[in-house]
Amino acid sequence: MRGPVFSTSRAARIAVVIVYTVAMCMNGLDSTIVNPALLTIARDFGEPVSAANTVEVAFLVALAVALPVAGWLGDRFGTKKVFLGALAVFTAASAVCGLAQNLPTLVLARVVQGVAGGLLTPVGMTLLFRAFPPHERMKLSKVLIVPTALMPALGPPLGGFLTEHLSWHWLFFVNVPLGAAAVLIGVLGLREHKEEPEGFDLRGFLLATPALGLLTYALGFGPTHGWSAPSVLVAGPLGLVLLAAGCVHLLRAGAPLLQLRLLADKVFASATVLALVTSAGLMGVLFAFPLLYQAALGASALDAGLSVFPEALGLMLASQVADRLMPRLGPRWLAVPALVLATAVFGALAVPGVAENAWAVRALMFCVGLVLGTAVLTVQIAGFSDVPPPAMGQAMGLFTIVRTLGGALGIAVTAAVISAWGGSGTHDADPGPYRAAIAVTAGLVALGTLCALRMPKEAPAPPSFDDEPQGEELPSAA
């Protein structure tokens, strides 16, 4: 490691916070904002809705494909260069999406967006965590919560509004001025940081990249095209075989593309597994509950989408709660009770009669965000406290891959439960299959409690670095 680890100036910290937040807000919005417009896009291009769904799956598959190489690229070419390059490509691809006059052009531009987005998340988190030492990272919860919670939840309502009152093209045009401004701020304010990876692990790349792409494809198209569709039947098992072979190689290689050996640290391993199960539980309930809401109440798709929005408000409050309580209670005794409460709240959403009460739904969704958000933020911050700075890029890449696959897995599992129990879609009058799926998500969150028991009791303490900045707080721009 060259130079002081955490000697970032206040101006550079402000630049990191601003650029990271803007970039992740763009990435977070694009993961959900297109969903309400798929029918309109299909009609404009004269394509079936199933073909328009490729717009979303292409983005997710491309994002998964880029994740394994993100950490190596950031270390090799510099986090500033890779992050701003990816942000510039993401912004340009957004403009192409907005200008697209046919479906193939739109899908291709979404693939480019996904590749750039796959680099943005882990490299951006690496920039952020390298700018702040472990004992200061809890303050980052106020920054992390905006792109990770508010933007994906804001995506469907904003997408519906823009599509109805302007056009679906504006779903992508909104990124262009934000991305251009963020790139300019980053060029002027960010500091470069490079590590010296031993070499590019080509075999690991050839195994891990298609494995994640194929698994994401299967999980993305399985619920809509059917798990017996030929493409899904081929992609799923082949992805698992490649993933298994990739893991064996990555554990044996001297300089692997992904440092699976980082999971030997029980705190980081626990945080990573917890990210998998909680992301699966949260994305699963956000997928299944709107369907239950429509089945039980006959609500519109827009009303069902808005019913889960209080979850984002709860997550916003969670950033304040976690920031204040973690130094007092420590990661373990803050995360464990929060996950127990989250399990109870998820279970309550599956109780007959609850979905029929609109205010009960809003209150429970708010609680989902509050208690689960408190646990997830606590573990995410504490999980990286012992990761050495040179390994931060690798750790962020691995963590992001697991969290992304967890979300896709949660949607796939709940869709499979709904199908197995006889649910046939949003117009099925029987709410039973959807309640069963939500009960499964409660079980996934309960598994996270076991992982949280392995977290440290004490919050990270300030290091005794001679070059540690004194008196610098999180920039007010956050």
JSON list of N, CA, C and O in Angstrom, two decimals, residues 285 289 292 339-352 354 364 368 435-443 445-446:
[
{"chain": "A", "resi": 285, "resn": "VAL", "atom": "N", "xyz": [-40.13, -10.09, -0.99]},
{"chain": "A", "resi": 285, "resn": "VAL", "atom": "CA", "xyz": [-41.37, -9.52, -0.47]},
{"chain": "A", "resi": 285, "resn": "VAL", "atom": "C", "xyz": [-41.82, -8.33, -1.31]},
{"chain": "A", "resi": 285, "resn": "VAL", "atom": "O", "xyz": [-43.03, -8.11, -1.48]},
{"chain": "A", "resi": 289, "resn": "PHE", "atom": "N", "xyz": [-45.53, -9.07, -2.47]},
{"chain": "A", "resi": 289, "resn": "PHE", "atom": "CA", "xyz": [-46.60, -8.37, -1.77]},
{"chain": "A", "resi": 289, "resn": "PHE", "atom": "C", "xyz": [-47.49, -7.54, -2.70]},
{"chain": "A", "resi": 289, "resn": "PHE", "atom": "O", "xyz": [-48.71, -7.54, -2.52]},
{"chain": "A", "resi": 292, "resn": "LEU", "atom": "N", "xyz": [-50.03, -9.86, -3.94]},
{"chain": "A", "resi": 292, "resn": "LEU", "atom": "CA", "xyz": [-51.02, -10.16, -2.91]},
{"chain": "A", "resi": 292, "resn": "LEU", "atom": "C", "xyz": [-51.98, -8.99, -2.73]},
{"chain": "A", "resi": 292, "resn": "LEU", "atom": "O", "xyz": [-53.19, -9.18, -2.59]},
{"chain": "A", "resi": 339, "resn": "LEU", "atom": "N", "xyz": [-33.13, -7.97, 13.25]},
{"chain": "A", "resi": 339, "resn": "LEU", "atom": "CA", "xyz": [-33.50, -9.06, 12.35]},
{"chain": "A", "resi": 339, "resn": "LEU", "atom": "C", "xyz": [-34.64, -9.91, 12.91]},
{"chain": "A", "resi": 339, "resn": "LEU", "atom": "O", "xyz": [-35.49, -10.40, 12.16]},
{"chain": "A", "resi": 340, "resn": "VAL", "atom": "N", "xyz": [-34.67, -10.08, 14.22]},
{"chain": "A", "resi": 340, "resn": "VAL", "atom": "CA", "xyz": [-35.79, -10.79, 14.84]},
{"chain": "A", "resi": 340, "resn": "VAL", "atom": "C", "xyz": [-37.10, -10.03, 14.60]},
{"chain": "A", "resi": 340, "resn": "VAL", "atom": "O", "xyz": [-38.13, -10.61, 14.23]},
{"chain": "A", "resi": 341, "resn": "LEU", "atom": "N", "xyz": [-37.05, -8.73, 14.81]},
{"chain": "A", "resi": 341, "resn": "LEU", "atom": "CA", "xyz": [-38.24, -7.90, 14.55]},
{"chain": "A", "resi": 341, "resn": "LEU", "atom": "C", "xyz": [-38.61, -7.92, 13.07]},
{"chain": "A", "resi": 341, "resn": "LEU", "atom": "O", "xyz": [-39.80, -7.97, 12.72]},
{"chain": "A", "resi": 342, "resn": "ALA", "atom": "N", "xyz": [-37.60, -7.89, 12.19]},
{"chain": "A", "resi": 342, "resn": "ALA", "atom": "CA", "xyz": [-37.87, -7.93, 10.76]},
{"chain": "A", "resi": 342, "resn": "ALA", "atom": "C", "xyz": [-38.56, -9.23, 10.37]},
{"chain": "A", "resi": 342, "resn": "ALA", "atom": "O", "xyz": [-39.49, -9.23, 9.55]},
{"chain": "A", "resi": 343, "resn": "THR", "atom": "N", "xyz": [-38.13, -10.35, 10.96]},
{"chain": "A", "resi": 343, "resn": "THR", "atom": "CA", "xyz": [-38.78, -11.63, 10.69]},
{"chain": "A", "resi": 343, "resn": "THR", "atom": "C", "xyz": [-40.25, -11.58, 11.09]},
{"chain": "A", "resi": 343, "resn": "THR", "atom": "O", "xyz": [-41.13, -12.06, 10.36]},
{"chain": "A", "resi": 344, "resn": "ALA", "atom": "N", "xyz": [-40.52, -10.98, 12.26]},
{"chain": "A", "resi": 344, "resn": "ALA", "atom": "CA", "xyz": [-41.90, -10.87, 12.72]},
{"chain": "A", "resi": 344, "resn": "ALA", "atom": "C", "xyz": [-42.74, -9.99, 11.79]},
{"chain": "A", "resi": 344, "resn": "ALA", "atom": "O", "xyz": [-43.90, -10.31, 11.49]},
{"chain": "A", "resi": 345, "resn": "VAL", "atom": "N", "xyz": [-42.16, -8.91, 11.32]},
{"chain": "A", "resi": 345, "resn": "VAL", "atom": "CA", "xyz": [-42.89, -8.01, 10.42]},
{"chain": "A", "resi": 345, "resn": "VAL", "atom": "C", "xyz": [-43.17, -8.70, 9.09]},
{"chain": "A", "resi": 345, "resn": "VAL", "atom": "O", "xyz": [-44.29, -8.61, 8.56]},
{"chain": "A", "resi": 346, "resn": "PHE", "atom": "N", "xyz": [-42.18, -9.38, 8.54]},
{"chain": "A", "resi": 346, "resn": "PHE", "atom": "CA", "xyz": [-42.39, -10.11, 7.30]},
{"chain": "A", "resi": 346, "resn": "PHE", "atom": "C", "xyz": [-43.49, -11.16, 7.48]},
{"chain": "A", "resi": 346, "resn": "PHE", "atom": "O", "xyz": [-44.35, -11.33, 6.61]},
{"chain": "A", "resi": 347, "resn": "GLY", "atom": "N", "xyz": [-43.45, -11.86, 8.62]},
{"chain": "A", "resi": 347, "resn": "GLY", "atom": "CA", "xyz": [-44.48, -12.85, 8.90]},
{"chain": "A", "resi": 347, "resn": "GLY", "atom": "C", "xyz": [-45.86, -12.23, 9.01]},
{"chain": "A", "resi": 347, "resn": "GLY", "atom": "O", "xyz": [-46.85, -12.81, 8.55]},
{"chain": "A", "resi": 348, "resn": "ALA", "atom": "N", "xyz": [-45.95, -11.04, 9.62]},
{"chain": "A", "resi": 348, "resn": "ALA", "atom": "CA", "xyz": [-47.24, -10.36, 9.76]},
{"chain": "A", "resi": 348, "resn": "ALA", "atom": "C", "xyz": [-47.84, -10.02, 8.41]},
{"chain": "A", "resi": 348, "resn": "ALA", "atom": "O", "xyz": [-49.07, -10.02, 8.24]},
{"chain": "A", "resi": 349, "resn": "LEU", "atom": "N", "xyz": [-47.01, -9.71, 7.43]},
{"chain": "A", "resi": 349, "resn": "LEU", "atom": "CA", "xyz": [-47.52, -9.38, 6.09]},
{"chain": "A", "resi": 349, "resn": "LEU", "atom": "C", "xyz": [-48.23, -10.58, 5.44]},
{"chain": "A", "resi": 349, "resn": "LEU", "atom": "O", "xyz": [-49.05, -10.39, 4.54]},
{"chain": "A", "resi": 350, "resn": "ALA", "atom": "N", "xyz": [-47.90, -11.79, 5.91]},
{"chain": "A", "resi": 350, "resn": "ALA", "atom": "CA", "xyz": [-48.51, -12.99, 5.34]},
{"chain": "A", "resi": 350, "resn": "ALA", "atom": "C", "xyz": [-49.77, -13.42, 6.09]},
{"chain": "A", "resi": 350, "resn": "ALA", "atom": "O", "xyz": [-50.45, -14.36, 5.66]},
{"chain": "A", "resi": 351, "resn": "VAL", "atom": "N", "xyz": [-50.10, -12.76, 7.18]},
{"chain": "A", "resi": 351, "resn": "VAL", "atom": "CA", "xyz": [-51.27, -13.13, 7.99]},
{"chain": "A", "resi": 351, "resn": "VAL", "atom": "C", "xyz": [-52.55, -12.76, 7.24]},
{"chain": "A", "resi": 351, "resn": "VAL", "atom": "O", "xyz": [-52.68, -11.65, 6.73]},
{"chain": "A", "resi": 352, "resn": "PRO", "atom": "N", "xyz": [-53.53, -13.67, 7.15]},
{"chain": "A", "resi": 352, "resn": "PRO", "atom": "CA", "xyz": [-54.79, -13.36, 6.47]},
{"chain": "A", "resi": 352, "resn": "PRO", "atom": "C", "xyz": [-55.47, -12.13, 7.10]},
{"chain": "A", "resi": 352, "resn": "PRO", "atom": "O", "xyz": [-55.54, -12.00, 8.31]},
{"chain": "A", "resi": 354, "resn": "VAL", "atom": "N", "xyz": [-54.45, -8.99, 6.80]},
{"chain": "A", "resi": 354, "resn": "VAL", "atom": "CA", "xyz": [-53.57, -7.83, 6.89]},
{"chain": "A", "resi": 354, "resn": "VAL", "atom": "C", "xyz": [-53.57, -7.03, 5.59]},
{"chain": "A", "resi": 354, "resn": "VAL", "atom": "O", "xyz": [-53.65, -5.81, 5.59]},
{"chain": "A", "resi": 364, "resn": "LEU", "atom": "N", "xyz": [-46.69, -1.63, 8.25]},
{"chain": "A", "resi": 364, "resn": "LEU", "atom": "CA", "xyz": [-45.78, -2.77, 8.23]},
{"chain": "A", "resi": 364, "resn": "LEU", "atom": "C", "xyz": [-44.66, -2.56, 7.21]},
{"chain": "A", "resi": 364, "resn": "LEU", "atom": "O", "xyz": [-43.51, -2.93, 7.48]},
{"chain": "A", "resi": 368, "resn": "VAL", "atom": "N", "xyz": [-40.74, -2.64, 7.89]},
{"chain": "A", "resi": 368, "resn": "VAL", "atom": "CA", "xyz": [-39.79, -3.46, 7.13]},
{"chain": "A", "resi": 368, "resn": "VAL", "atom": "C", "xyz": [-38.54, -2.65, 6.84]},
{"chain": "A", "resi": 368, "resn": "VAL", "atom": "O", "xyz": [-37.41, -3.09, 7.06]},
{"chain": "A", "resi": 435, "resn": "ARG", "atom": "N", "xyz": [-49.37, -15.31, 0.01]},
{"chain": "A", "resi": 435, "resn": "ARG", "atom": "CA", "xyz": [-49.05, -15.34, 1.45]},
{"chain": "A", "resi": 435, "resn": "ARG", "atom": "C", "xyz": [-47.99, -16.39, 1.74]},
{"chain": "A", "resi": 435, "resn": "ARG", "atom": "O", "xyz": [-47.11, -16.19, 2.59]},
{"chain": "A", "resi": 436, "resn": "ALA", "atom": "N", "xyz": [-48.07, -17.51, 1.06]},
{"chain": "A", "resi": 436, "resn": "ALA", "atom": "CA", "xyz": [-47.05, -18.56, 1.25]},
{"chain": "A", "resi": 436, "resn": "ALA", "atom": "C", "xyz": [-45.68, -18.05, 0.83]},
{"chain": "A", "resi": 436, "resn": "ALA", "atom": "O", "xyz": [-44.67, -18.30, 1.50]},
{"chain": "A", "resi": 437, "resn": "ALA", "atom": "N", "xyz": [-45.62, -17.33, -0.28]},
{"chain": "A", "resi": 437, "resn": "ALA", "atom": "CA", "xyz": [-44.35, -16.79, -0.76]},
{"chain": "A", "resi": 437, "resn": "ALA", "atom": "C", "xyz": [-43.78, -15.78, 0.23]},
{"chain": "A", "resi": 437, "resn": "ALA", "atom": "O", "xyz": [-42.56, -15.76, 0.49]},
{"chain": "A", "resi": 438, "resn": "ILE", "atom": "N", "xyz": [-44.63, -14.94, 0.79]},
{"chain": "A", "resi": 438, "resn": "ILE", "atom": "CA", "xyz": [-44.16, -13.95, 1.78]},
{"chain": "A", "resi": 438, "resn": "ILE", "atom": "C", "xyz": [-43.66, -14.65, 3.04]},
{"chain": "A", "resi": 438, "resn": "ILE", "atom": "O", "xyz": [-42.68, -14.22, 3.65]},
{"chain": "A", "resi": 439, "resn": "ALA", "atom": "N", "xyz": [-44.31, -15.74, 3.43]},
{"chain": "A", "resi": 439, "resn": "ALA", "atom": "CA", "xyz": [-43.85, -16.50, 4.59]},
{"chain": "A", "resi": 439, "resn": "ALA", "atom": "C", "xyz": [-42.44, -17.06, 4.34]},
{"chain": "A", "resi": 439, "resn": "ALA", "atom": "O", "xyz": [-41.61, -17.11, 5.26]},
{"chain": "A", "resi": 440, "resn": "VAL", "atom": "N", "xyz": [-42.16, -17.44, 3.11]},
{"chain": "A", "resi": 440, "resn": "VAL", "atom": "CA", "xyz": [-40.82, -17.93, 2.77]},
{"chain": "A", "resi": 440, "resn": "VAL", "atom": "C", "xyz": [-39.80, -16.81, 2.94]},
{"chain": "A", "resi": 440, "resn": "VAL", "atom": "O", "xyz": [-38.68, -17.04, 3.44]},
{"chain": "A", "resi": 441, "resn": "THR", "atom": "N", "xyz": [-40.15, -15.59, 2.54]},
{"chain": "A", "resi": 441, "resn": "THR", "atom": "CA", "xyz": [-39.21, -14.47, 2.70]},
{"chain": "A", "resi": 441, "resn": "THR", "atom": "C", "xyz": [-38.94, -14.20, 4.18]},
{"chain": "A", "resi": 441, "resn": "THR", "atom": "O", "xyz": [-37.82, -13.80, 4.54]},
{"chain": "A", "resi": 442, "resn": "ALA", "atom": "N", "xyz": [-39.93, -14.42, 5.04]},
{"chain": "A", "resi": 442, "resn": "ALA", "atom": "CA", "xyz": [-39.70, -14.27, 6.48]},
{"chain": "A", "resi": 442, "resn": "ALA", "atom": "C", "xyz": [-38.68, -15.29, 6.96]},
{"chain": "A", "resi": 442, "resn": "ALA", "atom": "O", "xyz": [-37.82, -14.98, 7.81]},
{"chain": "A", "resi": 443, "resn": "GLY", "atom": "N", "xyz": [-38.74, -16.50, 6.41]},
{"chain": "A", "resi": 443, "resn": "GLY", "atom": "CA", "xyz": [-37.75, -17.51, 6.77]},
{"chain": "A", "resi": 443, "resn": "GLY", "atom": "C", "xyz": [-36.35, -17.13, 6.32]},
{"chain": "A", "resi": 443, "resn": "GLY", "atom": "O", "xyz": [-35.37, -17.38, 7.05]},
{"chain": "A", "resi": 445, "resn": "VAL", "atom": "N", "xyz": [-35.16, -14.07, 6.05]},
{"chain": "A", "resi": 445, "resn": "VAL", "atom": "CA", "xyz": [-34.67, -13.04, 6.98]},
{"chain": "A", "resi": 445, "resn": "VAL", "atom": "C", "xyz": [-34.28, -13.67, 8.31]},
{"chain": "A", "resi": 445, "resn": "VAL", "atom": "O", "xyz": [-33.28, -13.26, 8.93]},
{"chain": "A", "resi": 446, "resn": "ALA", "atom": "N", "xyz": [-35.03, -14.68, 8.76]},
{"chain": "A", "resi": 446, "resn": "ALA", "atom": "CA", "xyz": [-34.70, -15.35, 10.02]},
{"chain": "A", "resi": 446, "resn": "ALA", "atom": "C", "xyz": [-33.32, -16.00, 9.94]},
{"chain": "A", "resi": 446, "resn": "ALA", "atom": "O", "xyz": [-32.57, -16.03, 10.94]}
]
